[in-house]
Amino acid sequence: MKIPIIGLEFSEEEKKALTEILESKRITRDGWTDTFQEAFAEFLNVKYCATVCSGTVALFIGLKALGIRNGEKVVIPAMSFMATIDAVLLAGGIPVVVDVDEYYTMDVNQLEDAVKKYRPRVVIPVHLYGQPADMENIMFLADRYGFFVLEDCAQAHGAEFKGKKVGAWGHLSAFSFYASKNVPMGEGGALTTNDESLFKEVKKWIDFGEHPAFNVKITEFQAAIGTLQLRKLKERNERRRNIARIYTENLKGLCEVPEEREGAYHVYHLYTLRHKERDRLVEHLRSKGIDARVYYTYLLHELRNAEALPTPKAERFKREVFSIPVHPFLKEEEVLYIIESLKEVL
Ligand SMILES: Cc1ncc(COP(=O)(O)O)c(C=O)c1O
């Protein structure tokens, strides 16, 4: 068996849409881009959405729109994909890294310590692996101390906390539509907000003229695929959650299985477990054709030599985490094969 970590499925409808775009010759920003932006805003229940070419660019523009100037502090969690810290550095901010909690998202107690010490302009919670960060407490601290919240939702399309979708909590939010994401376009990103004046700032980085800016637009092909994939997101997230439930039922007690935060709707972009002998398990799974991987082999402050508060949890998790395929196109026998293969070495 060969079981990849990423699953993709495209329908006849999607192929037809791409052909129609080719035939119309309207291949750049046109109807599909508007359709996607409206559909995504409606899905999240936010007022504004603007597409850009990647999640990294969405984070960068988000920081710029929030007025980051050289040398201002931005608090980020220790565990994420490198884009979270790179966007801060590219925007001229100084990253300050805090530890994660047992759900792999920003530790809010440490966040408060960091805020008191560093007075950041922006805080970026990351909804890692598809699990929402503790947005209620993060927004409470934002009100109390006066910082902006830029959500990194790259891995959490459709995730909810206390009935509200991620991407609708912060002042601004950034999404990625990279091929592996729960809504894939190939490449792509978006910013969402309920704040009209922030949205205007975002648009200055997309519709040229106001100040120097890169071209960050997406093509109609990406927007069409995104629109049609978005329609299937809810059902696919449910499927991911079902597979996750089967893994958890079978592996609890043998590995540290992912726990869901109370009030969270986790969308399992990745199903990530922990075990002290992680490397041996991953090697075994890979030898059996299962594309198990480690997300991530680094902590953000180590990767870019940034300032950090103590990060004991993240340091332990970095040595122990590994992810197994959880994409919605896994067959039942593949799910069982993965469980059996893991049990062989546990
Ligand atoms: C948490 C996180 N933030 C940001 C990004 C950056 O997105 P992109 O690859 O579209 O630039 C990614 C994914 O790649 C991610 O997983």
mmCIF file of C-alpha atoms and ligand atoms in Angstrom:
data_model
loop_
_atom_site.group_PDB
_atom_site.id
_atom_site.type_symbol
_atom_site.label_atom_id
_atom_site.label_comp_id
_atom_site.label_asym_id
_atom_site.label_seq_id
_atom_site.Cartn_x
_atom_site.Cartn_y
_atom_site.Cartn_z
ATOM 1 C CA MET A 1 0.000 0.000 0.000
ATOM 2 C CA LYS A 2 1.042 3.593 -0.648
ATOM 3 C CA ILE A 3 -0.832 6.148 1.438
ATOM 4 C CA PRO A 4 0.079 9.786 0.794
ATOM 5 C CA ILE A 5 -0.303 12.460 3.469
ATOM 6 C CA ILE A 6 -2.166 14.766 1.057
ATOM 7 C CA GLY A 7 -5.350 13.791 -0.766
ATOM 8 C CA LEU A 8 -6.926 15.718 -3.611
ATOM 9 C CA GLU A 9 -10.015 15.062 -5.684
ATOM 10 C CA PHE A 10 -11.312 17.146 -8.559
ATOM 11 C CA SER A 11 -14.713 16.720 -10.173
ATOM 12 C CA GLU A 12 -15.955 16.998 -13.746
ATOM 13 C CA GLU A 13 -17.511 20.314 -12.725
ATOM 14 C CA GLU A 14 -14.083 21.648 -11.799
ATOM 15 C CA LYS A 15 -12.534 20.484 -15.067
ATOM 16 C CA LYS A 16 -15.409 22.114 -16.951
ATOM 17 C CA ALA A 17 -14.914 25.406 -15.091
ATOM 18 C CA LEU A 18 -11.213 25.459 -16.007
ATOM 19 C CA THR A 19 -12.018 24.761 -19.666
ATOM 20 C CA GLU A 20 -14.615 27.523 -19.700
ATOM 21 C CA ILE A 21 -12.088 29.997 -18.293
ATOM 22 C CA LEU A 22 -9.633 29.023 -21.051
ATOM 23 C CA GLU A 23 -12.266 29.382 -23.722
ATOM 24 C CA SER A 24 -13.441 32.749 -22.404
ATOM 25 C CA LYS A 25 -9.807 33.997 -22.373
ATOM 26 C CA ARG A 26 -10.635 35.882 -19.196
ATOM 27 C CA ILE A 27 -7.860 34.209 -17.282
ATOM 28 C CA THR A 28 -6.953 36.876 -14.764
ATOM 29 C CA ARG A 29 -8.971 38.622 -12.069
ATOM 30 C CA ASP A 30 -12.619 38.425 -13.140
ATOM 31 C CA GLY A 31 -15.891 36.821 -12.055
ATOM 32 C CA TRP A 32 -14.518 33.763 -10.245
ATOM 33 C CA THR A 33 -12.286 35.863 -8.002
ATOM 34 C CA ASP A 34 -15.275 37.932 -6.876
ATOM 35 C CA THR A 35 -17.387 34.805 -6.475
ATOM 36 C CA PHE A 36 -14.751 33.168 -4.294
ATOM 37 C CA GLN A 37 -14.251 36.227 -2.085
ATOM 38 C CA GLU A 38 -18.006 36.559 -1.520
ATOM 39 C CA ALA A 39 -18.473 32.843 -0.872
ATOM 40 C CA PHE A 40 -15.551 32.663 1.554
ATOM 41 C CA ALA A 41 -16.718 35.738 3.499
ATOM 42 C CA GLU A 42 -20.212 34.286 3.677
ATOM 43 C CA PHE A 43 -18.882 30.914 4.809
ATOM 44 C CA LEU A 44 -16.931 32.507 7.673
ATOM 45 C CA ASN A 45 -19.682 35.004 8.428
ATOM 46 C CA VAL A 46 -17.378 38.009 8.006
ATOM 47 C CA LYS A 47 -17.907 41.189 6.008
ATOM 48 C CA TYR A 48 -14.749 41.305 3.888
ATOM 49 C CA CYS A 49 -12.433 38.892 2.093
ATOM 50 C CA ALA A 50 -9.580 39.620 -0.325
ATOM 51 C CA THR A 51 -7.608 36.919 -2.109
ATOM 52 C CA VAL A 52 -3.814 37.033 -2.492
ATOM 53 C CA CYS A 53 -1.227 34.651 -3.928
ATOM 54 C CA SER A 54 -0.260 32.782 -0.730
ATOM 55 C CA GLY A 55 -0.741 32.458 2.994
ATOM 56 C CA THR A 56 2.722 33.915 3.626
ATOM 57 C CA VAL A 57 1.772 37.023 1.638
ATOM 58 C CA ALA A 58 -1.572 37.211 3.488
ATOM 59 C CA LEU A 59 0.308 37.305 6.824
ATOM 60 C CA PHE A 60 2.760 39.914 5.503
ATOM 61 C CA ILE A 61 -0.018 42.167 4.180
ATOM 62 C CA GLY A 62 -2.004 41.644 7.370
ATOM 63 C CA LEU A 63 0.927 42.919 9.441
ATOM 64 C CA LYS A 64 1.442 45.901 7.124
ATOM 65 C CA ALA A 65 -2.273 46.728 7.208
ATOM 66 C CA LEU A 66 -2.108 46.679 11.015
ATOM 67 C CA GLY A 67 0.581 49.338 10.770
ATOM 68 C CA ILE A 68 3.669 47.350 11.770
ATOM 69 C CA ARG A 69 6.710 49.577 11.639
ATOM 70 C CA ASN A 70 10.362 48.565 11.882
ATOM 71 C CA GLY A 71 11.252 47.252 15.289
ATOM 72 C CA GLU A 72 7.730 46.728 16.637
ATOM 73 C CA LYS A 73 7.118 43.465 18.447
ATOM 74 C CA VAL A 74 4.866 40.654 17.212
ATOM 75 C CA VAL A 75 4.088 37.695 19.481
ATOM 76 C CA ILE A 76 3.855 34.269 17.821
ATOM 77 C CA PRO A 77 3.743 30.677 19.142
ATOM 78 C CA ALA A 78 6.835 28.445 19.066
ATOM 79 C CA MET A 79 5.169 25.789 16.915
ATOM 80 C CA SER A 80 4.063 26.631 13.371
ATOM 81 C CA PHE A 81 5.200 26.502 9.777
ATOM 82 C CA MET A 82 8.114 28.895 9.177
ATOM 83 C CA ALA A 83 5.903 31.347 7.221
ATOM 84 C CA THR A 84 4.470 32.624 10.521
ATOM 85 C CA ILE A 85 7.827 33.998 11.657
ATOM 86 C CA ASP A 86 9.142 34.847 8.196
ATOM 87 C CA ALA A 87 6.163 37.133 7.505
ATOM 88 C CA VAL A 88 6.960 39.030 10.721
ATOM 89 C CA LEU A 89 10.620 39.442 9.745
ATOM 90 C CA LEU A 90 9.758 40.474 6.175
ATOM 91 C CA ALA A 91 7.290 43.074 7.480
ATOM 92 C CA GLY A 92 10.033 44.591 9.676
ATOM 93 C CA GLY A 93 8.596 43.360 12.979
ATOM 94 C CA ILE A 94 10.553 41.733 15.781
ATOM 95 C CA PRO A 95 9.125 38.305 16.641
ATOM 96 C CA VAL A 96 8.706 37.296 20.268
ATOM 97 C CA VAL A 97 7.989 33.585 20.672
ATOM 98 C CA VAL A 98 5.810 32.059 23.398
ATOM 99 C CA ASP A 99 5.186 28.433 24.339
ATOM 100 C CA VAL A 100 2.204 26.355 23.219
ATOM 101 C CA ASP A 101 -0.424 24.726 25.414
ATOM 102 C CA GLU A 102 -1.417 21.043 25.388
ATOM 103 C CA TYR A 103 -3.501 21.739 22.251
ATOM 104 C CA TYR A 104 -0.425 22.922 20.280
ATOM 105 C CA THR A 105 -1.675 26.511 20.149
ATOM 106 C CA MET A 106 -0.452 29.706 21.831
ATOM 107 C CA ASP A 107 -0.307 29.475 25.653
ATOM 108 C CA VAL A 108 -2.490 32.379 26.794
ATOM 109 C CA ASN A 109 -0.882 32.670 30.239
ATOM 110 C CA GLN A 110 2.506 33.131 28.663
ATOM 111 C CA LEU A 111 0.986 35.455 26.106
ATOM 112 C CA GLU A 112 -0.063 37.775 28.913
ATOM 113 C CA ASP A 113 3.487 37.703 30.354
ATOM 114 C CA ALA A 114 4.924 38.482 26.918
ATOM 115 C CA VAL A 115 2.453 41.303 26.348
ATOM 116 C CA LYS A 116 3.314 42.930 29.679
ATOM 117 C CA LYS A 117 7.028 42.644 28.987
ATOM 118 C CA TYR A 118 7.192 43.493 25.274
ATOM 119 C CA ARG A 119 4.057 45.582 24.529
ATOM 120 C CA PRO A 120 3.576 44.048 21.059
ATOM 121 C CA ARG A 121 1.563 45.787 18.361
ATOM 122 C CA VAL A 122 0.310 42.474 16.953
ATOM 123 C CA VAL A 123 -0.226 38.926 18.225
ATOM 124 C CA ILE A 124 -0.525 36.037 15.750
ATOM 125 C CA PRO A 125 -2.308 32.952 17.134
ATOM 126 C CA VAL A 126 -1.909 29.914 14.873
ATOM 127 C CA HIS A 127 -4.735 27.370 14.675
ATOM 128 C CA LEU A 128 -2.203 24.583 14.307
ATOM 129 C CA TYR A 129 -3.185 21.249 12.723
ATOM 130 C CA GLY A 130 -6.790 22.550 12.445
ATOM 131 C CA GLN A 131 -7.386 23.178 16.162
ATOM 132 C CA PRO A 132 -8.587 26.666 17.137
ATOM 133 C CA ALA A 133 -6.436 28.636 19.558
ATOM 134 C CA ASP A 134 -8.146 29.928 22.701
ATOM 135 C CA MET A 135 -9.581 32.937 20.844
ATOM 136 C CA GLU A 136 -11.906 34.018 23.621
ATOM 137 C CA ASN A 137 -9.050 34.657 26.053
ATOM 138 C CA ILE A 138 -6.764 36.046 23.345
ATOM 139 C CA MET A 139 -9.396 38.648 22.341
ATOM 140 C CA PHE A 140 -9.980 39.431 26.016
ATOM 141 C CA LEU A 141 -6.258 40.186 26.415
ATOM 142 C CA ALA A 142 -6.301 42.207 23.182
ATOM 143 C CA ASP A 143 -9.002 44.442 24.652
ATOM 144 C CA ARG A 144 -7.271 44.735 27.976
ATOM 145 C CA TYR A 145 -3.764 45.521 26.682
ATOM 146 C CA GLY A 146 -4.554 47.073 23.310
ATOM 147 C CA PHE A 147 -2.867 44.905 20.683
ATOM 148 C CA PHE A 148 -4.108 43.697 17.313
ATOM 149 C CA VAL A 149 -4.831 40.034 16.619
ATOM 150 C CA LEU A 150 -3.921 38.572 13.233
ATOM 151 C CA GLU A 151 -5.159 34.968 13.093
ATOM 152 C CA ASP A 152 -3.067 32.462 11.130
ATOM 153 C CA CYS A 153 -5.845 30.217 9.782
ATOM 154 C CA ALA A 154 -3.724 28.485 7.120
ATOM 155 C CA GLN A 155 -4.510 25.047 8.592
ATOM 156 C CA ALA A 156 -8.011 25.627 9.903
ATOM 157 C CA HIS A 157 -10.603 26.353 7.213
ATOM 158 C CA GLY A 158 -13.987 25.792 8.830
ATOM 159 C CA ALA A 159 -12.664 25.284 12.376
ATOM 160 C CA GLU A 160 -14.811 26.854 15.078
ATOM 161 C CA PHE A 161 -14.451 27.943 18.648
ATOM 162 C CA LYS A 162 -17.618 28.443 20.704
ATOM 163 C CA GLY A 163 -19.723 28.430 17.554
ATOM 164 C CA LYS A 164 -17.730 31.105 15.726
ATOM 165 C CA LYS A 165 -15.396 30.245 12.843
ATOM 166 C CA VAL A 166 -11.705 30.980 13.033
ATOM 167 C CA GLY A 167 -11.003 33.883 10.717
ATOM 168 C CA ALA A 168 -13.935 35.761 12.265
ATOM 169 C CA TRP A 169 -12.398 36.359 15.717
ATOM 170 C CA GLY A 170 -9.322 38.527 15.161
ATOM 171 C CA HIS A 171 -8.977 42.049 13.787
ATOM 172 C CA LEU A 172 -7.607 40.435 10.628
ATOM 173 C CA SER A 173 -7.100 36.831 9.546
ATOM 174 C CA ALA A 174 -4.849 35.106 7.035
ATOM 175 C CA PHE A 175 -5.618 31.912 5.097
ATOM 176 C CA SER A 176 -3.584 29.718 2.738
ATOM 177 C CA PHE A 177 -4.980 27.682 -0.145
ATOM 178 C CA TYR A 178 -1.794 25.721 -0.806
ATOM 179 C CA ALA A 179 -2.407 22.288 -2.344
ATOM 180 C CA SER A 180 -2.399 20.433 0.974
ATOM 181 C CA LYS A 181 -4.868 22.713 2.758
ATOM 182 C CA ASN A 182 -8.492 21.882 3.597
ATOM 183 C CA VAL A 183 -9.498 24.244 0.752
ATOM 184 C CA PRO A 184 -6.849 23.739 -1.952
ATOM 185 C CA MET A 185 -6.242 26.026 -4.962
ATOM 186 C CA GLY A 186 -2.674 24.911 -5.712
ATOM 187 C CA GLU A 187 -1.327 28.186 -4.362
ATOM 188 C CA GLY A 188 -3.325 31.064 -2.932
ATOM 189 C CA GLY A 189 -4.265 32.969 0.180
ATOM 190 C CA ALA A 190 -6.829 35.374 1.603
ATOM 191 C CA LEU A 191 -7.327 38.017 4.256
ATOM 192 C CA THR A 192 -10.629 38.346 6.072
ATOM 193 C CA THR A 193 -11.985 40.980 8.451
ATOM 194 C CA ASN A 194 -15.101 42.707 9.723
ATOM 195 C CA ASP A 195 -13.327 46.075 9.885
ATOM 196 C CA GLU A 196 -13.869 48.320 6.872
ATOM 197 C CA SER A 197 -10.882 50.580 7.504
ATOM 198 C CA LEU A 198 -8.514 47.609 7.907
ATOM 199 C CA PHE A 199 -9.920 46.130 4.717
ATOM 200 C CA LYS A 200 -9.098 49.377 2.903
ATOM 201 C CA GLU A 201 -5.508 49.103 4.155
ATOM 202 C CA VAL A 202 -5.349 45.503 2.933
ATOM 203 C CA LYS A 203 -6.643 46.525 -0.515
ATOM 204 C CA LYS A 204 -3.847 49.082 -0.891
ATOM 205 C CA TRP A 205 -1.446 46.133 -1.040
ATOM 206 C CA ILE A 206 -3.533 44.406 -3.711
ATOM 207 C CA ASP A 207 -4.865 47.157 -6.000
ATOM 208 C CA PHE A 208 -1.704 49.110 -6.840
ATOM 209 C CA GLY A 209 -1.197 52.816 -6.715
ATOM 210 C CA GLU A 210 -1.284 54.062 -3.148
ATOM 211 C CA HIS A 211 2.263 52.944 -2.287
ATOM 212 C CA PRO A 212 4.827 50.510 -3.699
ATOM 213 C CA ALA A 213 3.459 46.967 -3.607
ATOM 214 C CA PHE A 214 4.032 43.548 -5.138
ATOM 215 C CA ASN A 215 1.577 41.962 -7.522
ATOM 216 C CA VAL A 216 -0.126 39.409 -5.283
ATOM 217 C CA LYS A 217 -3.247 38.544 -7.259
ATOM 218 C CA ILE A 218 -4.506 35.070 -8.095
ATOM 219 C CA THR A 219 -5.747 33.846 -11.471
ATOM 220 C CA GLU A 220 -9.274 32.825 -12.369
ATOM 221 C CA PHE A 221 -8.159 29.190 -12.438
ATOM 222 C CA GLN A 222 -7.243 29.309 -8.749
ATOM 223 C CA ALA A 223 -10.414 31.179 -7.788
ATOM 224 C CA ALA A 224 -12.627 28.699 -9.670
ATOM 225 C CA ILE A 225 -10.991 25.682 -8.028
ATOM 226 C CA GLY A 226 -11.185 27.368 -4.637
ATOM 227 C CA THR A 227 -14.864 28.195 -5.064
ATOM 228 C CA LEU A 228 -15.820 24.663 -6.063
ATOM 229 C CA GLN A 229 -13.615 23.014 -3.428
ATOM 230 C CA LEU A 230 -15.083 25.302 -0.753
ATOM 231 C CA ARG A 231 -18.545 23.880 -1.461
ATOM 232 C CA LYS A 232 -17.290 20.473 -0.320
ATOM 233 C CA LEU A 233 -15.394 21.696 2.731
ATOM 234 C CA LYS A 234 -18.040 21.031 5.346
ATOM 235 C CA GLU A 235 -18.553 17.426 4.294
ATOM 236 C CA ARG A 236 -14.801 16.831 3.969
ATOM 237 C CA ASN A 237 -14.086 18.326 7.398
ATOM 238 C CA GLU A 238 -16.706 15.964 8.829
ATOM 239 C CA ARG A 239 -14.940 13.061 7.141
ATOM 240 C CA ARG A 240 -11.597 14.194 8.579
ATOM 241 C CA ARG A 241 -13.212 14.349 12.034
ATOM 242 C CA ASN A 242 -14.612 10.836 11.635
ATOM 243 C CA ILE A 243 -11.237 9.414 10.673
ATOM 244 C CA ALA A 244 -9.662 11.288 13.595
ATOM 245 C CA ARG A 245 -12.240 9.757 15.944
ATOM 246 C CA ILE A 246 -11.361 6.244 14.726
ATOM 247 C CA TYR A 247 -7.633 6.915 15.222
ATOM 248 C CA THR A 248 -8.210 8.328 18.691
ATOM 249 C CA GLU A 249 -10.417 5.419 19.779
ATOM 250 C CA ASN A 250 -7.806 2.915 18.642
ATOM 251 C CA LEU A 251 -4.598 4.641 19.656
ATOM 252 C CA LYS A 252 -5.508 6.250 22.961
ATOM 253 C CA GLY A 253 -3.234 4.876 25.685
ATOM 254 C CA LEU A 254 -0.626 3.776 23.143
ATOM 255 C CA CYS A 255 0.311 7.273 21.933
ATOM 256 C CA GLU A 256 -0.568 10.771 23.090
ATOM 257 C CA VAL A 257 -3.585 11.383 20.858
ATOM 258 C CA PRO A 258 -4.747 14.923 20.004
ATOM 259 C CA GLU A 259 -7.202 16.379 22.504
ATOM 260 C CA GLU A 260 -9.892 18.830 21.411
ATOM 261 C CA ARG A 261 -10.157 22.085 23.317
ATOM 262 C CA GLU A 262 -13.545 22.459 25.006
ATOM 263 C CA GLY A 263 -15.846 24.363 22.672
ATOM 264 C CA ALA A 264 -13.622 23.654 19.664
ATOM 265 C CA TYR A 265 -14.559 22.211 16.278
ATOM 266 C CA HIS A 266 -11.184 20.813 15.180
ATOM 267 C CA VAL A 267 -10.885 20.259 11.404
ATOM 268 C CA TYR A 268 -7.845 17.936 11.454
ATOM 269 C CA HIS A 269 -5.778 19.482 8.715
ATOM 270 C CA LEU A 270 -3.259 17.122 10.294
ATOM 271 C CA TYR A 271 -3.748 14.273 12.748
ATOM 272 C CA THR A 272 -0.747 14.698 15.027
ATOM 273 C CA LEU A 273 0.211 12.283 17.790
ATOM 274 C CA ARG A 274 3.095 12.156 20.201
ATOM 275 C CA HIS A 275 5.377 9.350 21.297
ATOM 276 C CA LYS A 276 8.811 9.264 22.960
ATOM 277 C CA GLU A 277 10.073 6.917 20.274
ATOM 278 C CA ARG A 278 8.674 9.001 17.458
ATOM 279 C CA ASP A 279 11.541 8.423 14.998
ATOM 280 C CA ARG A 280 11.249 4.645 15.259
ATOM 281 C CA LEU A 281 7.480 4.799 14.673
ATOM 282 C CA VAL A 282 7.758 7.137 11.698
ATOM 283 C CA GLU A 283 10.438 4.974 10.134
ATOM 284 C CA HIS A 284 8.273 1.886 10.519
ATOM 285 C CA LEU A 285 5.197 3.580 9.028
ATOM 286 C CA ARG A 286 7.212 4.886 6.097
ATOM 287 C CA SER A 287 8.633 1.404 5.459
ATOM 288 C CA LYS A 288 5.019 0.236 5.147
ATOM 289 C CA GLY A 289 4.172 2.834 2.506
ATOM 290 C CA ILE A 290 2.459 5.250 4.898
ATOM 291 C CA ASP A 291 3.533 8.849 4.388
ATOM 292 C CA ALA A 292 3.947 9.714 8.089
ATOM 293 C CA ARG A 293 5.721 13.014 8.670
ATOM 294 C CA VAL A 294 6.983 15.357 11.355
ATOM 295 C CA TYR A 295 5.388 18.815 11.467
ATOM 296 C CA TYR A 296 7.627 20.561 12.398
ATOM 297 C CA THR A 297 11.234 19.577 12.966
ATOM 298 C CA TYR A 298 12.033 23.103 14.257
ATOM 299 C CA LEU A 299 10.691 25.699 16.660
ATOM 300 C CA LEU A 300 10.272 29.152 15.173
ATOM 301 C CA HIS A 301 12.690 30.967 17.494
ATOM 302 C CA GLU A 302 15.377 28.338 16.899
ATOM 303 C CA LEU A 303 14.929 28.528 13.154
ATOM 304 C CA ARG A 304 15.323 32.316 12.970
ATOM 305 C CA ASN A 305 17.220 32.987 16.184
ATOM 306 C CA ALA A 306 14.410 35.070 17.685
ATOM 307 C CA GLU A 307 13.668 36.177 21.211
ATOM 308 C CA ALA A 308 11.532 33.736 23.207
ATOM 309 C CA LEU A 309 10.031 33.120 26.616
ATOM 310 C CA PRO A 310 10.728 29.637 28.071
ATOM 311 C CA THR A 311 9.199 26.989 25.787
ATOM 312 C CA PRO A 312 9.390 23.653 27.645
ATOM 313 C CA LYS A 313 6.219 22.207 26.108
ATOM 314 C CA ALA A 314 7.149 23.074 22.545
ATOM 315 C CA GLU A 315 10.649 21.658 23.054
ATOM 316 C CA ARG A 316 9.237 18.341 24.235
ATOM 317 C CA PHE A 317 6.534 18.255 21.563
ATOM 318 C CA LYS A 318 9.066 18.963 18.816
ATOM 319 C CA ARG A 319 10.872 15.740 19.724
ATOM 320 C CA GLU A 320 7.687 13.672 19.989
ATOM 321 C CA VAL A 321 5.154 14.810 17.363
ATOM 322 C CA PHE A 322 4.369 12.982 14.150
ATOM 323 C CA SER A 323 1.421 13.103 11.764
ATOM 324 C CA ILE A 324 -0.393 10.331 9.925
ATOM 325 C CA PRO A 325 -2.636 10.730 6.849
ATOM 326 C CA VAL A 326 -6.133 12.026 7.718
ATOM 327 C CA HIS A 327 -7.279 13.445 4.380
ATOM 328 C CA PRO A 328 -10.938 12.902 3.464
ATOM 329 C CA PHE A 329 -10.230 10.478 0.603
ATOM 330 C CA LEU A 330 -8.708 7.766 2.760
ATOM 331 C CA LYS A 331 -10.520 4.461 2.424
ATOM 332 C CA GLU A 332 -11.632 2.564 5.479
ATOM 333 C CA GLU A 333 -9.107 -0.196 4.842
ATOM 334 C CA GLU A 334 -6.331 2.404 4.642
ATOM 335 C CA VAL A 335 -7.346 3.881 7.994
ATOM 336 C CA LEU A 336 -7.328 0.392 9.542
ATOM 337 C CA TYR A 337 -3.992 -0.448 7.882
ATOM 338 C CA ILE A 338 -2.444 2.693 9.397
ATOM 339 C CA ILE A 339 -3.766 1.771 12.852
ATOM 340 C CA GLU A 340 -2.545 -1.837 12.544
ATOM 341 C CA SER A 341 0.862 -0.709 11.293
ATOM 342 C CA LEU A 342 1.274 1.626 14.250
ATOM 343 C CA LYS A 343 0.134 -1.029 16.706
ATOM 344 C CA GLU A 344 2.806 -3.402 15.360
ATOM 345 C CA VAL A 345 5.530 -1.225 16.881
ATOM 346 C CA LEU A 346 3.741 0.178 19.897
HETATM 347 C C1 LIG B 1 0.423 27.755 9.788
HETATM 348 C C2 LIG B 1 0.795 28.241 8.416
HETATM 349 N N1 LIG B 1 0.979 29.551 8.213
HETATM 350 C C3 LIG B 1 1.281 30.035 7.001
HETATM 351 C C4 LIG B 1 1.417 29.214 5.907
HETATM 352 C C5 LIG B 1 1.838 29.816 4.620
HETATM 353 O O1 LIG B 1 0.983 29.585 3.558
HETATM 354 P P1 LIG B 1 1.527 29.504 2.062
HETATM 355 O O2 LIG B 1 2.255 28.225 1.897
HETATM 356 O O3 LIG B 1 0.287 29.585 1.246
HETATM 357 O O4 LIG B 1 2.413 30.695 1.840
HETATM 358 C C6 LIG B 1 1.223 27.831 6.067
HETATM 359 C C7 LIG B 1 1.283 26.825 4.988
HETATM 360 O O5 LIG B 1 1.936 26.636 4.104
HETATM 361 C C8 LIG B 1 0.924 27.331 7.351
HETATM 362 O O6 LIG B 1 0.746 26.021 7.554
#
